[in-house]
Amino acid sequence: METISAESYMEGLYEEDAVLTRVKEVIVAHNMPEISIAPGYGRLLTMLVTMISAKRVLEIGALGGYSGICLARGLKEGGKLISLELKQDFADVAKRNVTEAGLGEFVEYRIGEALDHLNELLERGERFDFFFIDADKVNYPNYLELAIKLANPGAIIAGDNTLMRGKVVDEKQTKASVQAMRTFNQRIATDERLESTILPAYDGLALARVK
């Protein structure tokens, strides 16, 4: 008898989300990386945005719009998701998927280097209630620091792929991206400005509350 993973068992308890399944199909059709957030963590994002009544959400890394839909689902009327995406073609796909999900009014896409946009937002004095980081791993520590500076008190910061498919716990892995993720995880765990935990399921998810 084939042994199923704990994640597969948990996912089997839930009905298929037709909207998000369609997003995955579109991502494949456009030859985009199949690296959207895990379904269980997608549901968690929606729950957290809803629970803290977040009005302004910032996403770093749009890809095909899977996580954007999960985030936007938690927003109330008048809420806003600003999504930063390096590639115009990815943002176009994400916008189309989010719009088809009936959530286009909540989302604004900004194209280009995320660090440039983050620093611009900081200079303009903008603040956010929720952050989701799921972009290039080398800059995760930089994204974390800027998120803290852009955060309203009590804001939540979530970071995906904190295990990098086991690479962060493998001492032989020394690539810059892996070292950056180790730094990110360490800072999440020890920064006195944060209350945090790191969930080890799927590929790992860091959650922090800004004090």
PDB file of N, CA and C in Angstrom, residues 55-100:
ATOM      1  N   LYS A  55      -6.378  45.986   5.613  1.00  0.00           N
ATOM      2  CA  LYS A  55      -6.887  46.872   4.567  1.00  0.00           C
ATOM      3  C   LYS A  55      -5.865  47.075   3.449  1.00  0.00           C
ATOM      4  N   ARG A  56      -4.592  47.012   3.806  1.00  0.00           N
ATOM      5  CA  ARG A  56      -3.535  47.206   2.817  1.00  0.00           C
ATOM      6  C   ARG A  56      -2.559  46.041   2.894  1.00  0.00           C
ATOM      7  N   VAL A  57      -2.461  45.319   1.775  1.00  0.00           N
ATOM      8  CA  VAL A  57      -1.629  44.125   1.711  1.00  0.00           C
ATOM      9  C   VAL A  57      -0.580  44.313   0.624  1.00  0.00           C
ATOM     10  N   LEU A  58       0.638  43.864   0.895  1.00  0.00           N
ATOM     11  CA  LEU A  58       1.731  43.981  -0.067  1.00  0.00           C
ATOM     12  C   LEU A  58       2.277  42.592  -0.366  1.00  0.00           C
ATOM     13  N   GLU A  59       2.283  42.251  -1.648  1.00  0.00           N
ATOM     14  CA  GLU A  59       2.791  40.961  -2.100  1.00  0.00           C
ATOM     15  C   GLU A  59       4.061  41.175  -2.910  1.00  0.00           C
ATOM     16  N   ILE A  60       5.099  40.434  -2.572  1.00  0.00           N
ATOM     17  CA  ILE A  60       6.354  40.508  -3.314  1.00  0.00           C
ATOM     18  C   ILE A  60       6.493  39.212  -4.106  1.00  0.00           C
ATOM     19  N   GLY A  61       6.195  39.281  -5.389  1.00  0.00           N
ATOM     20  CA  GLY A  61       6.220  38.117  -6.261  1.00  0.00           C
ATOM     21  C   GLY A  61       4.822  37.669  -6.623  1.00  0.00           C
ATOM     22  N   ALA A  62       4.351  38.034  -7.809  1.00  0.00           N
ATOM     23  CA  ALA A  62       2.970  37.730  -8.211  1.00  0.00           C
ATOM     24  C   ALA A  62       2.834  36.380  -8.887  1.00  0.00           C
ATOM     25  N   LEU A  63       3.842  35.998  -9.690  1.00  0.00           N
ATOM     26  CA  LEU A  63       3.790  34.816 -10.539  1.00  0.00           C
ATOM     27  C   LEU A  63       2.484  34.810 -11.329  1.00  0.00           C
ATOM     28  N   GLY A  64       1.627  33.796 -11.164  1.00  0.00           N
ATOM     29  CA  GLY A  64       0.400  33.716 -11.964  1.00  0.00           C
ATOM     30  C   GLY A  64      -0.857  34.147 -11.253  1.00  0.00           C
ATOM     31  N   GLY A  65      -0.714  34.686 -10.043  1.00  0.00           N
ATOM     32  CA  GLY A  65      -1.879  35.212  -9.344  1.00  0.00           C
ATOM     33  C   GLY A  65      -2.503  34.284  -8.318  1.00  0.00           C
ATOM     34  N   TYR A  66      -1.929  33.092  -8.112  1.00  0.00           N
ATOM     35  CA  TYR A  66      -2.494  32.142  -7.155  1.00  0.00           C
ATOM     36  C   TYR A  66      -2.529  32.761  -5.753  1.00  0.00           C
ATOM     37  N   SER A  67      -1.380  33.199  -5.268  1.00  0.00           N
ATOM     38  CA  SER A  67      -1.328  33.782  -3.925  1.00  0.00           C
ATOM     39  C   SER A  67      -2.093  35.098  -3.870  1.00  0.00           C
ATOM     40  N   GLY A  68      -2.084  35.842  -4.979  1.00  0.00           N
ATOM     41  CA  GLY A  68      -2.827  37.100  -5.012  1.00  0.00           C
ATOM     42  C   GLY A  68      -4.308  36.884  -4.781  1.00  0.00           C
ATOM     43  N   ILE A  69      -4.844  35.821  -5.374  1.00  0.00           N
ATOM     44  CA  ILE A  69      -6.254  35.485  -5.167  1.00  0.00           C
ATOM     45  C   ILE A  69      -6.494  35.125  -3.705  1.00  0.00           C
ATOM     46  N   CYS A  70      -5.599  34.322  -3.139  1.00  0.00           N
ATOM     47  CA  CYS A  70      -5.749  33.934  -1.732  1.00  0.00           C
ATOM     48  C   CYS A  70      -5.728  35.153  -0.813  1.00  0.00           C
ATOM     49  N   LEU A  71      -4.842  36.086  -1.081  1.00  0.00           N
ATOM     50  CA  LEU A  71      -4.756  37.297  -0.273  1.00  0.00           C
ATOM     51  C   LEU A  71      -5.987  38.177  -0.459  1.00  0.00           C
ATOM     52  N   ALA A  72      -6.364  38.404  -1.715  1.00  0.00           N
ATOM     53  CA  ALA A  72      -7.488  39.299  -2.013  1.00  0.00           C
ATOM     54  C   ALA A  72      -8.808  38.761  -1.476  1.00  0.00           C
ATOM     55  N   ARG A  73      -8.921  37.443  -1.380  1.00  0.00           N
ATOM     56  CA  ARG A  73     -10.147  36.855  -0.842  1.00  0.00           C
ATOM     57  C   ARG A  73     -10.405  37.291   0.602  1.00  0.00           C
ATOM     58  N   GLY A  74      -9.355  37.637   1.319  1.00  0.00           N
ATOM     59  CA  GLY A  74      -9.512  38.032   2.711  1.00  0.00           C
ATOM     60  C   GLY A  74      -9.806  39.505   2.908  1.00  0.00           C
ATOM     61  N   LEU A  75      -9.704  40.288   1.836  1.00  0.00           N
ATOM     62  CA  LEU A  75      -9.906  41.731   1.942  1.00  0.00           C
ATOM     63  C   LEU A  75     -11.383  42.095   1.987  1.00  0.00           C
ATOM     64  N   LYS A  76     -11.680  43.111   2.777  1.00  0.00           N
ATOM     65  CA  LYS A  76     -13.032  43.644   2.810  1.00  0.00           C
ATOM     66  C   LYS A  76     -13.158  44.757   1.769  1.00  0.00           C
ATOM     67  N   GLU A  77     -14.370  45.218   1.554  1.00  0.00           N
ATOM     68  CA  GLU A  77     -14.592  46.310   0.610  1.00  0.00           C
ATOM     69  C   GLU A  77     -13.714  47.494   0.994  1.00  0.00           C
ATOM     70  N   GLY A  78     -13.037  48.047   0.001  1.00  0.00           N
ATOM     71  CA  GLY A  78     -12.129  49.162   0.252  1.00  0.00           C
ATOM     72  C   GLY A  78     -10.704  48.730   0.499  1.00  0.00           C
ATOM     73  N   GLY A  79     -10.478  47.411   0.627  1.00  0.00           N
ATOM     74  CA  GLY A  79      -9.126  46.916   0.826  1.00  0.00           C
ATOM     75  C   GLY A  79      -8.322  46.951  -0.462  1.00  0.00           C
ATOM     76  N   LYS A  80      -6.995  46.847  -0.315  1.00  0.00           N
ATOM     77  CA  LYS A  80      -6.120  46.956  -1.483  1.00  0.00           C
ATOM     78  C   LYS A  80      -4.930  46.017  -1.356  1.00  0.00           C
ATOM     79  N   LEU A  81      -4.642  45.312  -2.440  1.00  0.00           N
ATOM     80  CA  LEU A  81      -3.441  44.489  -2.547  1.00  0.00           C
ATOM     81  C   LEU A  81      -2.537  45.092  -3.599  1.00  0.00           C
ATOM     82  N   ILE A  82      -1.336  45.465  -3.198  1.00  0.00           N
ATOM     83  CA  ILE A  82      -0.322  45.904  -4.152  1.00  0.00           C
ATOM     84  C   ILE A  82       0.628  44.732  -4.361  1.00  0.00           C
ATOM     85  N   SER A  83       0.765  44.297  -5.604  1.00  0.00           N
ATOM     86  CA  SER A  83       1.573  43.135  -5.937  1.00  0.00           C
ATOM     87  C   SER A  83       2.764  43.563  -6.780  1.00  0.00           C
ATOM     88  N   LEU A  84       3.950  43.237  -6.325  1.00  0.00           N
ATOM     89  CA  LEU A  84       5.182  43.578  -7.022  1.00  0.00           C
ATOM     90  C   LEU A  84       5.659  42.377  -7.832  1.00  0.00           C
ATOM     91  N   GLU A  85       5.909  42.586  -9.098  1.00  0.00           N
ATOM     92  CA  GLU A  85       6.346  41.493  -9.976  1.00  0.00           C
ATOM     93  C   GLU A  85       7.419  41.994 -10.933  1.00  0.00           C
ATOM     94  N   LEU A  86       8.508  41.255 -11.022  1.00  0.00           N
ATOM     95  CA  LEU A  86       9.624  41.654 -11.867  1.00  0.00           C
ATOM     96  C   LEU A  86       9.268  41.628 -13.350  1.00  0.00           C
ATOM     97  N   LYS A  87       8.515  40.611 -13.768  1.00  0.00           N
ATOM     98  CA  LYS A  87       8.256  40.381 -15.183  1.00  0.00           C
ATOM     99  C   LYS A  87       6.864  40.844 -15.599  1.00  0.00           C
ATOM    100  N   GLN A  88       6.799  41.646 -16.652  1.00  0.00           N
ATOM    101  CA  GLN A  88       5.522  42.151 -17.138  1.00  0.00           C
ATOM    102  C   GLN A  88       4.604  41.011 -17.585  1.00  0.00           C
ATOM    103  N   ASP A  89       5.164  39.999 -18.265  1.00  0.00           N
ATOM    104  CA  ASP A  89       4.303  38.919 -18.762  1.00  0.00           C
ATOM    105  C   ASP A  89       3.700  38.101 -17.625  1.00  0.00           C
ATOM    106  N   PHE A  90       4.447  37.926 -16.542  1.00  0.00           N
ATOM    107  CA  PHE A  90       3.889  37.232 -15.379  1.00  0.00           C
ATOM    108  C   PHE A  90       2.765  38.066 -14.767  1.00  0.00           C
ATOM    109  N   ALA A  91       2.995  39.357 -14.633  1.00  0.00           N
ATOM    110  CA  ALA A  91       1.978  40.240 -14.049  1.00  0.00           C
ATOM    111  C   ALA A  91       0.716  40.256 -14.896  1.00  0.00           C
ATOM    112  N   ASP A  92       0.874  40.201 -16.207  1.00  0.00           N
ATOM    113  CA  ASP A  92      -0.293  40.182 -17.101  1.00  0.00           C
ATOM    114  C   ASP A  92      -1.134  38.931 -16.863  1.00  0.00           C
ATOM    115  N   VAL A  93      -0.459  37.790 -16.714  1.00  0.00           N
ATOM    116  CA  VAL A  93      -1.170  36.542 -16.441  1.00  0.00           C
ATOM    117  C   VAL A  93      -1.852  36.621 -15.078  1.00  0.00           C
ATOM    118  N   ALA A  94      -1.125  37.113 -14.082  1.00  0.00           N
ATOM    119  CA  ALA A  94      -1.690  37.215 -12.741  1.00  0.00           C
ATOM    120  C   ALA A  94      -2.916  38.117 -12.725  1.00  0.00           C
ATOM    121  N   LYS A  95      -2.812  39.261 -13.386  1.00  0.00           N
ATOM    122  CA  LYS A  95      -3.936  40.201 -13.409  1.00  0.00           C
ATOM    123  C   LYS A  95      -5.159  39.571 -14.062  1.00  0.00           C
ATOM    124  N   ARG A  96      -4.942  38.847 -15.160  1.00  0.00           N
ATOM    125  CA  ARG A  96      -6.055  38.197 -15.844  1.00  0.00           C
ATOM    126  C   ARG A  96      -6.707  37.147 -14.944  1.00  0.00           C
ATOM    127  N   ASN A  97      -5.885  36.361 -14.265  1.00  0.00           N
ATOM    128  CA  ASN A  97      -6.429  35.332 -13.383  1.00  0.00           C
ATOM    129  C   ASN A  97      -7.188  35.936 -12.203  1.00  0.00           C
ATOM    130  N   VAL A  98      -6.632  36.969 -11.618  1.00  0.00           N
ATOM    131  CA  VAL A  98      -7.288  37.610 -10.474  1.00  0.00           C
ATOM    132  C   VAL A  98      -8.595  38.270 -10.908  1.00  0.00           C
ATOM    133  N   THR A  99      -8.580  38.866 -12.078  1.00  0.00           N
ATOM    134  CA  THR A  99      -9.796  39.508 -12.592  1.00  0.00           C
ATOM    135  C   THR A  99     -10.873  38.476 -12.869  1.00  0.00           C
ATOM    136  N   GLU A 100     -10.488  37.345 -13.479  1.00  0.00           N
ATOM    137  CA  GLU A 100     -11.451  36.292 -13.759  1.00  0.00           C
ATOM    138  C   GLU A 100     -12.009  35.679 -12.475  1.00  0.00           C
TER     139      GLU A 100
END
